[in-house]
């Protein structure tokens, strides 16, 4: 079969937009999801990938199947693409975070929806399609075993990267999947089997890293400081690779000096840490156990002591956030001496406990999924106004 896999982007984004943005912005995180799906696809099928951030979809081509992977914010665009292909009689399958959270909504735009992880489901779906027995939904009864998954085709990342001038080329690697913390707002741990932390064999991760053509890459794992022993073994083996990377981690890592030393020796340049808030109550209510606000400054210092930078993520709109939170957070960030920050607005993503609570409390203002990009207020905050 001829299969087209698509990663849609926001409607206003297109190649021209990227050309503009790259005049000031030089790093682009590659999408590994579709390469991953391609590597799961039995070899008798031809698979092409379109990343709409910098490529254009050819709606005139003939495909036996179109698969689309999307998030909540890109759902409207994904549905538009799906509808166009289906009008031509081409079968469409939808998957990813949003389709898994709201499969009935997704099904209105698809012949089939994969709920949760692709491993196993994708292969079964292709078999069924060939037999003319495509089912409406595919869903695994157990968490995917990521031990035996094959390598993403990193060469293709390189090809795509080379389409964009001025880009610093980086790769993406998934060593572990899931996060046991189960924070109320998190799309990862609230996903099906998302709280089950799974690890790839270290030698396999090393091979994946070695196959990345560029020197730089990012670990896409929810957090590399969940199973410290696993990560230490991985970092130990990475020391000879001569690569540089960034990773997500939790504040707990600052207590473990050997962990930090090995991270630095493995080539870690910086940690992206979800500090989330400078008020302890909202953090405790969300269930983010590793975060102790009064230790934030010490955490940053410790990571700096071992030669690595800190990118801190902060979220605005928790129920204990008054209007003064913006100024107070700004002051706290100065005090913490963080190298770089990312700020977003608390967003009740479908599938999360936060979304369910906001629905129960009648606080969702809009279900225009375009606005669920973490930069719009889509619910009524408790101690602030929305507009
Ligand atoms: C890398 C990444 C990005 C990259 C690349 C995005 C891309 N298009 O691939 C960048 C930086 C561009 C990005 C941007 C955004 N991201 Co992002 N990103 C991630 C990250 C860190 C890793 C994703 C990944 O590659 N995982 C590894 C692969 C193998 O797993 P996977 O994608 O989950 O796919 C598996 C299944 O979901 C399933 N599957 C997925 N799609 C499909 C499709 C089909 C057909 C099938 C059968 C199966 C299937 O199969 C796979 C294997 O089991 C995740 C966090 C995480 N750890 O998951 C957040 C995450 C996916 N991002 C998220 C968000 C919110 C965004 C933004 C909207 C935020 C923003 N404003 O910046 C934008 C969207 C921009 C855009 N137009 O795409 C949320 C999504 C939640 C949601 N419900 O929307 C996540 C979960 C982060 C979070 N904690 O909330 N992101």
CSV table of C-alpha atoms and ligand atoms in Angstrom, one decimal:
chain,number,residue,atom,x,y,z
A,1,UNK,CA,0.0,0.0,0.0
A,2,UNK,CA,1.0,3.6,-0.5
A,3,UNK,CA,0.8,5.4,2.9
A,4,UNK,CA,1.1,9.1,3.6
A,5,UNK,CA,1.8,10.1,7.2
A,6,UNK,CA,1.2,13.8,8.1
A,7,UNK,CA,2.1,16.0,11.1
A,8,UNK,CA,-0.2,19.1,10.7
A,9,UNK,CA,0.7,22.5,12.0
A,10,UNK,CA,-1.3,25.5,13.0
A,11,UNK,CA,-3.2,26.9,10.1
A,12,UNK,CA,-1.3,30.2,9.9
A,13,UNK,CA,2.0,28.3,9.8
A,14,UNK,CA,3.5,27.3,6.5
A,15,UNK,CA,6.8,27.1,4.9
A,16,UNK,CA,6.9,30.9,4.4
A,17,UNK,CA,6.2,31.4,8.1
A,18,UNK,CA,9.2,29.2,8.9
A,19,UNK,CA,11.4,31.1,6.5
A,20,UNK,CA,10.5,34.2,8.4
A,21,UNK,CA,10.9,32.8,11.8
A,22,UNK,CA,14.3,31.3,11.0
A,23,UNK,CA,15.7,34.7,10.4
A,24,UNK,CA,15.7,35.1,14.2
A,25,UNK,CA,15.3,31.5,15.4
A,26,UNK,CA,17.6,28.7,14.7
A,27,UNK,CA,16.7,25.5,16.4
A,28,UNK,CA,13.8,23.3,15.3
A,29,UNK,CA,12.8,20.2,17.2
A,30,UNK,CA,12.4,17.4,14.7
A,31,UNK,CA,9.2,15.3,14.8
A,32,UNK,CA,10.2,11.7,15.5
A,33,UNK,CA,6.6,10.4,15.8
A,34,UNK,CA,6.0,9.8,12.1
A,35,UNK,CA,9.5,8.3,11.5
A,36,UNK,CA,8.7,6.0,14.4
A,37,UNK,CA,5.4,5.0,12.8
A,38,UNK,CA,7.2,4.4,9.5
A,39,UNK,CA,9.7,2.2,11.2
A,40,UNK,CA,6.8,0.1,12.7
A,41,UNK,CA,5.3,-0.3,9.2
A,42,UNK,CA,5.9,-3.7,7.5
A,43,UNK,CA,8.5,-3.2,4.7
A,44,UNK,CA,6.1,-4.2,1.8
A,45,UNK,CA,4.4,-0.8,2.2
A,46,UNK,CA,5.7,2.5,0.8
A,47,UNK,CA,5.6,5.3,3.4
A,48,UNK,CA,6.0,9.0,2.8
A,49,UNK,CA,6.1,11.7,5.5
A,50,UNK,CA,5.0,15.3,5.4
A,51,UNK,CA,5.7,17.6,8.3
A,52,UNK,CA,3.5,20.6,7.6
A,53,UNK,CA,5.7,22.9,9.5
A,54,UNK,CA,7.9,23.1,6.4
A,55,UNK,CA,6.4,20.9,3.7
A,56,UNK,CA,3.2,21.2,1.7
A,57,UNK,CA,0.6,18.4,1.4
A,58,UNK,CA,-0.1,17.3,-2.1
A,59,UNK,CA,-3.9,16.6,-2.0
A,60,UNK,CA,-3.8,15.4,-5.7
A,61,UNK,CA,-1.6,12.3,-5.1
A,62,UNK,CA,-3.2,8.9,-4.8
A,63,UNK,CA,-2.8,7.1,-1.5
A,64,UNK,CA,-4.2,3.9,0.0
A,65,UNK,CA,-4.1,5.3,3.5
A,66,UNK,CA,-3.4,8.7,5.1
A,67,UNK,CA,-2.3,8.7,8.8
A,68,UNK,CA,-2.4,11.9,10.8
A,69,UNK,CA,-0.7,12.6,14.1
A,70,UNK,CA,-1.8,15.7,16.0
A,71,UNK,CA,-2.1,17.5,19.3
A,72,UNK,CA,-5.1,19.4,20.7
A,73,UNK,CA,-4.0,22.7,19.2
A,74,UNK,CA,-3.6,21.2,15.7
A,75,UNK,CA,-6.8,19.2,15.8
A,76,UNK,CA,-8.9,21.6,13.6
A,77,UNK,CA,-6.2,21.5,10.9
A,78,UNK,CA,-5.9,17.7,11.2
A,79,UNK,CA,-9.7,17.4,10.7
A,80,UNK,CA,-9.6,19.7,7.7
A,81,UNK,CA,-6.9,17.6,6.1
A,82,UNK,CA,-8.7,14.4,6.9
A,83,UNK,CA,-12.0,15.6,5.5
A,84,UNK,CA,-10.3,16.7,2.2
A,85,UNK,CA,-8.7,13.2,1.7
A,86,UNK,CA,-11.9,11.4,2.7
A,87,UNK,CA,-13.9,13.5,0.1
A,88,UNK,CA,-11.7,11.8,-2.5
A,89,UNK,CA,-12.4,8.3,-1.1
A,90,UNK,CA,-9.0,7.9,0.6
A,91,UNK,CA,-9.0,6.1,3.9
A,92,UNK,CA,-7.8,8.2,6.9
A,93,UNK,CA,-6.6,7.1,10.3
A,94,UNK,CA,-6.1,9.5,13.2
A,95,UNK,CA,-3.8,9.1,16.2
A,96,UNK,CA,-1.8,11.0,18.8
A,97,UNK,CA,-2.7,12.8,22.1
A,98,UNK,CA,-5.9,14.5,21.1
A,99,UNK,CA,-7.4,11.7,19.1
A,100,UNK,CA,-6.7,9.3,22.0
A,101,UNK,CA,-8.4,11.7,24.5
A,102,UNK,CA,-11.4,12.3,22.3
A,103,UNK,CA,-11.7,9.3,20.0
A,104,UNK,CA,-15.4,9.9,19.2
A,105,UNK,CA,-14.8,13.4,18.0
A,106,UNK,CA,-11.8,12.2,15.9
A,107,UNK,CA,-13.9,9.4,14.4
A,108,UNK,CA,-16.2,11.9,12.8
A,109,UNK,CA,-13.3,12.8,10.5
A,110,UNK,CA,-11.7,9.4,10.1
A,111,UNK,CA,-12.2,5.9,9.0
A,112,UNK,CA,-10.4,4.6,12.0
A,113,UNK,CA,-8.9,6.0,15.2
A,114,UNK,CA,-5.9,4.6,17.1
A,115,UNK,CA,-6.4,5.2,20.8
A,116,UNK,CA,-3.0,5.4,22.7
A,117,UNK,CA,0.2,3.9,21.5
A,118,UNK,CA,0.9,2.8,17.9
A,119,UNK,CA,2.9,-0.4,18.7
A,120,UNK,CA,0.8,-3.4,17.7
A,121,UNK,CA,-2.3,-1.3,16.8
A,122,UNK,CA,-0.7,0.2,13.7
A,123,UNK,CA,0.4,-3.2,12.3
A,124,UNK,CA,-3.1,-4.7,13.1
A,125,UNK,CA,-4.8,-1.8,11.4
A,126,UNK,CA,-2.7,-2.2,8.2
A,127,UNK,CA,-3.5,-6.0,8.1
A,128,UNK,CA,-7.2,-5.3,8.6
A,129,UNK,CA,-7.2,-2.6,5.9
A,130,UNK,CA,-5.6,-5.0,3.4
A,131,UNK,CA,-8.3,-7.6,4.2
A,132,UNK,CA,-11.0,-4.9,3.8
A,133,UNK,CA,-11.9,-5.2,7.5
A,134,UNK,CA,-10.8,-1.9,8.9
A,135,UNK,CA,-12.2,-1.3,12.5
A,136,UNK,CA,-13.5,2.0,13.8
A,137,UNK,CA,-11.1,2.0,16.8
A,138,UNK,CA,-7.8,0.3,17.7
A,139,UNK,CA,-6.7,0.3,21.4
A,140,UNK,CA,-4.2,-1.9,23.2
A,141,UNK,CA,-5.1,-3.7,26.4
A,142,UNK,CA,-1.6,-3.4,27.8
A,143,UNK,CA,1.2,-0.8,27.7
A,144,UNK,CA,3.4,-1.0,24.6
A,145,UNK,CA,6.7,-2.8,25.0
A,146,UNK,CA,9.2,-0.2,23.7
A,147,UNK,CA,12.1,-2.6,24.1
A,148,UNK,CA,11.8,-4.0,20.7
A,149,UNK,CA,10.9,-0.9,18.7
A,150,UNK,CA,13.2,-0.2,15.8
A,151,UNK,CA,15.2,2.9,15.3
A,152,UNK,CA,13.5,6.0,13.9
A,153,UNK,CA,14.9,6.8,10.5
A,154,UNK,CA,17.2,9.6,11.5
A,155,UNK,CA,18.5,10.1,8.0
A,156,UNK,CA,15.1,11.5,7.1
A,157,UNK,CA,15.3,14.0,9.9
A,158,UNK,CA,18.5,15.1,8.3
A,159,UNK,CA,16.8,15.5,4.9
A,160,UNK,CA,14.0,17.5,6.3
A,161,UNK,CA,16.3,19.6,8.3
A,162,UNK,CA,18.4,20.4,5.3
A,163,UNK,CA,15.3,21.9,3.7
A,164,UNK,CA,15.4,24.7,6.1
A,165,UNK,CA,18.2,27.1,5.7
A,166,UNK,CA,20.0,28.5,8.7
A,167,UNK,CA,18.8,25.7,10.9
A,168,UNK,CA,21.0,24.2,13.7
A,169,UNK,CA,20.4,20.5,13.1
A,170,UNK,CA,19.4,18.5,16.1
A,171,UNK,CA,18.0,15.0,16.6
A,172,UNK,CA,15.3,13.7,19.0
A,173,UNK,CA,15.6,10.5,21.1
A,174,UNK,CA,13.1,8.7,23.2
A,175,UNK,CA,14.9,6.5,25.9
A,176,UNK,CA,11.9,6.1,28.2
A,177,UNK,CA,8.2,6.6,28.0
A,178,UNK,CA,5.6,7.7,30.5
A,179,UNK,CA,5.8,9.4,33.9
A,180,UNK,CA,4.5,8.0,37.2
A,181,UNK,CA,3.9,11.4,38.9
A,182,UNK,CA,0.5,11.9,37.4
A,183,UNK,CA,0.2,15.7,37.7
A,184,UNK,CA,-3.3,16.9,37.2
A,185,UNK,CA,-2.5,19.0,34.1
A,186,UNK,CA,-0.1,16.7,32.3
A,187,UNK,CA,-1.1,15.2,29.0
A,188,UNK,CA,1.7,12.6,29.2
A,189,UNK,CA,0.8,10.9,32.5
A,190,UNK,CA,-2.9,11.3,32.0
A,191,UNK,CA,-2.7,9.4,28.7
A,192,UNK,CA,-3.5,5.7,28.5
A,193,UNK,CA,-0.7,3.8,30.2
A,194,UNK,CA,1.0,7.2,30.6
A,195,UNK,CA,1.9,6.6,34.2
A,196,UNK,CA,3.7,3.4,33.5
A,197,UNK,CA,7.4,4.3,33.1
A,198,UNK,CA,9.1,2.1,30.5
A,199,UNK,CA,12.8,2.0,29.5
A,200,UNK,CA,14.5,1.0,26.3
A,201,UNK,CA,17.6,-1.2,26.7
A,202,UNK,CA,20.6,1.1,27.1
A,203,UNK,CA,22.5,-0.4,24.2
A,204,UNK,CA,19.6,0.3,21.9
A,205,UNK,CA,19.4,4.0,23.1
A,206,UNK,CA,23.2,4.3,22.5
A,207,UNK,CA,22.7,3.0,18.9
A,208,UNK,CA,19.9,5.5,18.3
A,209,UNK,CA,22.1,8.4,19.6
A,210,UNK,CA,25.0,7.2,17.4
A,211,UNK,CA,22.8,7.2,14.3
A,212,UNK,CA,21.9,10.9,14.7
A,213,UNK,CA,24.0,12.7,12.1
A,214,UNK,CA,24.2,15.9,14.1
A,215,UNK,CA,26.2,16.6,17.2
A,216,UNK,CA,23.2,17.9,19.1
A,217,UNK,CA,20.0,16.2,20.2
A,218,UNK,CA,17.2,16.4,22.7
A,219,UNK,CA,15.8,13.6,24.9
A,220,UNK,CA,12.0,13.8,24.4
A,221,UNK,CA,11.4,11.7,27.5
A,222,UNK,CA,8.9,13.3,30.0
A,223,UNK,CA,11.7,13.3,32.6
A,224,UNK,CA,15.2,11.8,32.8
A,225,UNK,CA,15.2,11.9,36.6
A,226,UNK,CA,12.5,9.4,37.3
A,227,UNK,CA,14.7,6.3,37.4
A,228,UNK,CA,18.0,7.7,38.4
A,229,UNK,CA,19.9,4.4,38.3
A,230,UNK,CA,18.8,3.7,34.7
A,231,UNK,CA,19.7,7.2,33.6
A,232,UNK,CA,23.1,7.1,35.3
A,233,UNK,CA,23.9,3.8,33.5
A,234,UNK,CA,22.9,5.5,30.2
A,235,UNK,CA,24.9,8.6,30.9
A,236,UNK,CA,27.9,6.5,31.8
A,237,UNK,CA,27.8,4.8,28.4
A,238,UNK,CA,27.3,8.1,26.6
A,239,UNK,CA,30.5,9.6,27.7
A,240,UNK,CA,32.5,8.4,24.7
A,241,UNK,CA,29.9,9.5,22.1
A,242,UNK,CA,31.0,13.1,21.9
A,243,UNK,CA,27.4,14.4,21.6
A,244,UNK,CA,25.7,17.4,23.3
A,245,UNK,CA,22.1,17.2,24.5
A,246,UNK,CA,19.3,18.8,26.5
A,247,UNK,CA,16.8,16.9,28.5
A,248,UNK,CA,13.7,17.3,30.7
A,249,UNK,CA,14.1,16.5,34.3
A,250,UNK,CA,12.7,17.2,37.8
A,251,UNK,CA,14.1,19.1,40.7
A,252,UNK,CA,14.9,15.9,42.6
A,253,UNK,CA,18.1,15.5,40.5
A,254,UNK,CA,19.8,18.3,42.4
A,255,UNK,CA,20.1,16.0,45.4
A,256,UNK,CA,22.3,13.5,43.5
A,257,UNK,CA,25.8,14.7,42.8
A,258,UNK,CA,26.9,11.6,41.0
A,259,UNK,CA,23.9,11.9,38.7
A,260,UNK,CA,24.8,15.5,37.9
A,261,UNK,CA,28.4,14.7,37.3
A,262,UNK,CA,27.6,11.9,34.9
A,263,UNK,CA,25.0,14.1,33.1
A,264,UNK,CA,27.7,16.7,32.5
A,265,UNK,CA,30.3,14.1,31.4
A,266,UNK,CA,27.7,12.5,29.0
A,267,UNK,CA,27.4,15.9,27.2
A,268,UNK,CA,24.3,17.4,28.8
A,269,UNK,CA,24.3,21.2,28.1
A,270,UNK,CA,21.1,22.1,29.9
A,271,UNK,CA,18.1,20.7,31.8
A,272,UNK,CA,14.5,21.8,31.0
A,273,UNK,CA,12.8,21.8,34.4
A,274,UNK,CA,9.1,22.3,35.0
A,275,UNK,CA,9.2,24.5,38.1
A,276,UNK,CA,5.6,25.4,37.2
A,277,UNK,CA,4.8,27.8,40.0
A,278,UNK,CA,6.4,29.7,42.8
A,279,UNK,CA,3.4,29.0,45.1
A,280,UNK,CA,3.6,25.6,46.9
A,281,UNK,CA,-0.2,25.1,47.3
A,282,UNK,CA,-1.0,24.9,43.6
A,283,UNK,CA,1.9,22.6,43.0
A,284,UNK,CA,0.8,20.3,45.8
A,285,UNK,CA,-2.8,20.3,44.6
A,286,UNK,CA,-1.7,19.4,41.1
A,287,UNK,CA,0.3,16.4,42.5
A,288,UNK,CA,3.7,17.4,41.3
A,289,UNK,CA,5.6,15.8,44.2
A,290,UNK,CA,9.2,16.6,43.4
A,291,UNK,CA,8.7,20.4,43.4
A,292,UNK,CA,9.6,22.2,46.6
A,293,UNK,CA,9.5,25.9,45.9
A,294,UNK,CA,11.8,26.9,48.7
A,295,UNK,CA,14.5,24.7,47.2
A,296,UNK,CA,14.3,26.1,43.6
A,297,UNK,CA,17.2,28.4,44.0
A,298,UNK,CA,19.4,25.6,45.4
A,299,UNK,CA,18.4,23.3,42.5
A,300,UNK,CA,19.5,25.9,39.9
A,301,UNK,CA,22.8,26.5,41.7
A,302,UNK,CA,23.6,22.8,42.0
A,303,UNK,CA,23.0,22.2,38.3
A,304,UNK,CA,25.2,25.2,37.5
A,305,UNK,CA,27.9,23.9,39.8
A,306,UNK,CA,28.1,20.9,37.5
A,307,UNK,CA,28.5,23.0,34.4
A,308,UNK,CA,25.0,22.7,33.0
A,309,UNK,CA,22.3,25.3,32.3
A,310,UNK,CA,18.7,25.5,33.4
A,311,UNK,CA,15.7,26.3,31.3
A,312,UNK,CA,12.8,26.8,33.7
A,313,UNK,CA,9.2,26.4,32.7
A,314,UNK,CA,6.6,28.4,34.6
A,315,UNK,CA,2.8,28.2,34.2
A,316,UNK,CA,0.3,30.9,35.0
A,317,UNK,CA,-3.3,30.4,36.0
A,318,UNK,CA,-3.2,27.9,38.9
A,319,UNK,CA,-6.1,28.3,41.4
A,320,UNK,CA,-3.9,29.9,43.9
A,321,UNK,CA,-2.5,32.5,41.5
A,322,UNK,CA,-3.5,36.1,42.1
A,323,UNK,CA,-2.8,38.9,39.6
A,324,UNK,CA,0.5,39.7,41.4
A,325,UNK,CA,1.8,36.3,40.4
A,326,UNK,CA,3.4,37.7,37.2
A,327,UNK,CA,5.6,40.2,39.0
A,328,UNK,CA,6.4,37.9,41.8
A,329,UNK,CA,7.4,35.1,39.4
A,330,UNK,CA,9.6,37.6,37.5
A,331,UNK,CA,11.3,38.6,40.7
A,332,UNK,CA,11.7,35.0,41.8
A,333,UNK,CA,13.3,34.0,38.4
A,334,UNK,CA,15.8,36.8,38.8
A,335,UNK,CA,16.6,35.6,42.3
A,336,UNK,CA,17.0,32.0,41.1
A,337,UNK,CA,19.5,32.9,38.4
A,338,UNK,CA,17.9,30.7,35.8
A,339,UNK,CA,19.6,30.8,32.3
A,340,UNK,CA,16.4,30.8,30.2
A,341,UNK,CA,12.7,30.5,30.8
A,342,UNK,CA,9.5,29.4,29.1
A,343,UNK,CA,6.2,30.6,30.3
A,344,UNK,CA,2.8,29.3,29.3
A,345,UNK,CA,-0.8,29.6,30.5
A,346,UNK,CA,-2.3,26.7,32.4
A,347,UNK,CA,-4.3,24.7,29.8
A,348,UNK,CA,-6.8,22.0,30.6
A,349,UNK,CA,-5.9,19.6,27.8
A,350,UNK,CA,-8.6,17.0,27.0
A,351,UNK,CA,-7.8,13.7,28.6
A,352,UNK,CA,-6.3,15.3,31.7
A,353,UNK,CA,-7.8,15.3,35.2
A,354,UNK,CA,-7.5,19.1,35.0
A,355,UNK,CA,-9.8,19.2,32.0
A,356,UNK,CA,-12.4,16.9,33.7
A,357,UNK,CA,-12.3,19.1,36.9
A,358,UNK,CA,-12.7,22.3,34.9
A,359,UNK,CA,-15.7,20.8,33.0
A,360,UNK,CA,-17.3,19.7,36.4
A,361,UNK,CA,-16.7,23.2,37.8
A,362,UNK,CA,-18.2,24.7,34.6
A,363,UNK,CA,-15.0,26.8,34.0
A,364,UNK,CA,-14.2,25.9,30.4
A,365,UNK,CA,-14.6,29.1,28.3
A,366,UNK,CA,-14.0,27.6,24.8
A,367,UNK,CA,-13.6,24.4,23.1
A,368,UNK,CA,-12.0,26.0,20.0
A,369,UNK,CA,-9.0,23.7,20.1
A,370,UNK,CA,-6.8,26.1,18.2
A,371,UNK,CA,-6.7,28.1,21.4
A,372,UNK,CA,-5.3,25.1,23.4
A,373,UNK,CA,-1.7,26.0,22.3
A,374,UNK,CA,-0.8,27.0,25.9
A,375,UNK,CA,-0.8,30.7,25.0
A,376,UNK,CA,-4.5,31.5,25.3
A,377,UNK,CA,-6.8,31.5,28.4
A,378,UNK,CA,-9.4,28.8,27.8
A,379,UNK,CA,-10.9,28.5,31.3
A,380,UNK,CA,-12.0,30.8,34.1
A,381,UNK,CA,-9.1,31.3,36.4
A,382,UNK,CA,-10.1,31.4,40.1
A,383,UNK,CA,-8.4,34.6,41.3
A,384,UNK,CA,-8.0,36.5,38.0
A,385,UNK,CA,-10.1,37.4,35.1
A,386,UNK,CA,-9.7,35.7,31.8
A,387,UNK,CA,-9.4,38.6,29.4
B,1,LIG,C1,8.9,16.7,20.5
B,1,LIG,C2,7.7,17.5,20.9
B,1,LIG,C3,7.3,18.6,20.2
B,1,LIG,C4,8.1,19.1,19.0
B,1,LIG,C5,7.8,18.3,17.7
B,1,LIG,C6,6.3,18.2,17.5
B,1,LIG,C7,5.9,17.2,16.4
B,1,LIG,N1,5.0,17.6,15.5
B,1,LIG,O1,6.2,16.0,16.4
B,1,LIG,C8,7.7,20.6,19.0
B,1,LIG,C9,8.7,21.4,19.8
B,1,LIG,C10,7.5,21.2,17.6
B,1,LIG,C11,6.3,20.5,19.7
B,1,LIG,C12,5.4,21.5,19.6
B,1,LIG,C13,4.2,21.6,20.4
B,1,LIG,N2,3.9,20.7,21.3
B,1,LIG,CO1,4.9,19.2,21.8
B,1,LIG,N3,5.9,17.8,22.4
B,1,LIG,C14,6.9,17.0,22.0
B,1,LIG,C15,7.3,15.9,23.0
B,1,LIG,C16,8.4,16.4,23.9
B,1,LIG,C17,7.7,14.6,22.4
B,1,LIG,C18,6.8,13.9,21.4
B,1,LIG,C19,7.4,12.7,20.8
B,1,LIG,O2,8.0,12.7,19.8
B,1,LIG,N4,7.3,11.5,21.5
B,1,LIG,C20,7.9,10.3,21.1
B,1,LIG,C21,6.9,9.6,20.1
B,1,LIG,C22,7.4,8.3,19.6
B,1,LIG,O3,5.7,9.4,20.8
B,1,LIG,P1,4.3,10.1,20.5
B,1,LIG,O4,4.5,11.3,19.7
B,1,LIG,O5,3.5,10.2,21.7
B,1,LIG,O6,3.6,9.0,19.5
B,1,LIG,C23,3.1,7.8,20.0
B,1,LIG,C24,1.6,7.7,20.2
B,1,LIG,O7,1.1,8.9,20.7
B,1,LIG,C25,1.1,7.2,18.9
B,1,LIG,N5,0.7,8.2,17.8
B,1,LIG,C26,1.0,9.5,17.7
B,1,LIG,N6,0.5,10.0,16.6
B,1,LIG,C27,-0.1,8.9,15.9
B,1,LIG,C28,-0.7,8.9,14.7
B,1,LIG,C29,-1.2,7.7,14.2
B,1,LIG,C30,-1.8,7.6,12.9
B,1,LIG,C31,-1.0,6.5,15.0
B,1,LIG,C32,-1.5,5.2,14.5
B,1,LIG,C33,-0.4,6.6,16.3
B,1,LIG,C34,0.1,7.8,16.7
B,1,LIG,O8,2.1,6.4,18.4
B,1,LIG,C35,3.4,6.8,18.9
B,1,LIG,C36,4.1,5.5,19.4
B,1,LIG,O9,3.3,4.8,20.3
B,1,LIG,C37,5.9,15.7,23.8
B,1,LIG,C38,6.0,15.2,25.2
B,1,LIG,C39,6.2,13.7,25.3
B,1,LIG,N7,7.2,13.3,25.9
B,1,LIG,O10,5.5,13.0,24.7
B,1,LIG,C40,5.3,17.1,23.7
B,1,LIG,C41,3.8,17.2,23.5
B,1,LIG,C42,3.3,16.1,22.5
B,1,LIG,N8,3.6,18.6,22.9
B,1,LIG,C43,2.5,19.1,23.4
B,1,LIG,C44,2.1,20.4,23.0
B,1,LIG,C45,0.9,21.0,23.7
B,1,LIG,C46,2.8,21.1,22.0
B,1,LIG,C47,2.3,22.5,21.4
B,1,LIG,C48,0.9,22.7,21.1
B,1,LIG,C49,2.8,23.5,22.5
B,1,LIG,C50,3.3,24.8,22.0
B,1,LIG,N9,2.5,25.8,22.1
B,1,LIG,O11,4.5,24.9,21.7
B,1,LIG,C51,3.2,22.6,20.1
B,1,LIG,C52,2.4,22.2,18.8
B,1,LIG,C53,3.2,22.7,17.6
B,1,LIG,C54,2.9,21.9,16.3
B,1,LIG,N10,2.4,22.6,15.3
B,1,LIG,O12,3.2,20.7,16.2
B,1,LIG,C55,1.7,18.3,24.3
B,1,LIG,C56,0.5,17.6,23.6
B,1,LIG,C57,-0.7,17.5,24.5
B,1,LIG,C58,-2.0,17.8,23.7
B,1,LIG,N11,-3.0,17.1,24.1
B,1,LIG,O13,-2.0,18.7,22.9
B,1,LIG,C59,2.9,17.3,24.8
B,1,LIG,C60,2.3,15.9,25.2
B,1,LIG,C61,3.6,17.9,25.9
B,1,LIG,C62,2.8,18.0,27.2
B,1,LIG,N12,3.4,17.6,28.3
B,1,LIG,O14,1.7,18.5,27.3
B,1,LIG,N13,6.3,19.5,20.5
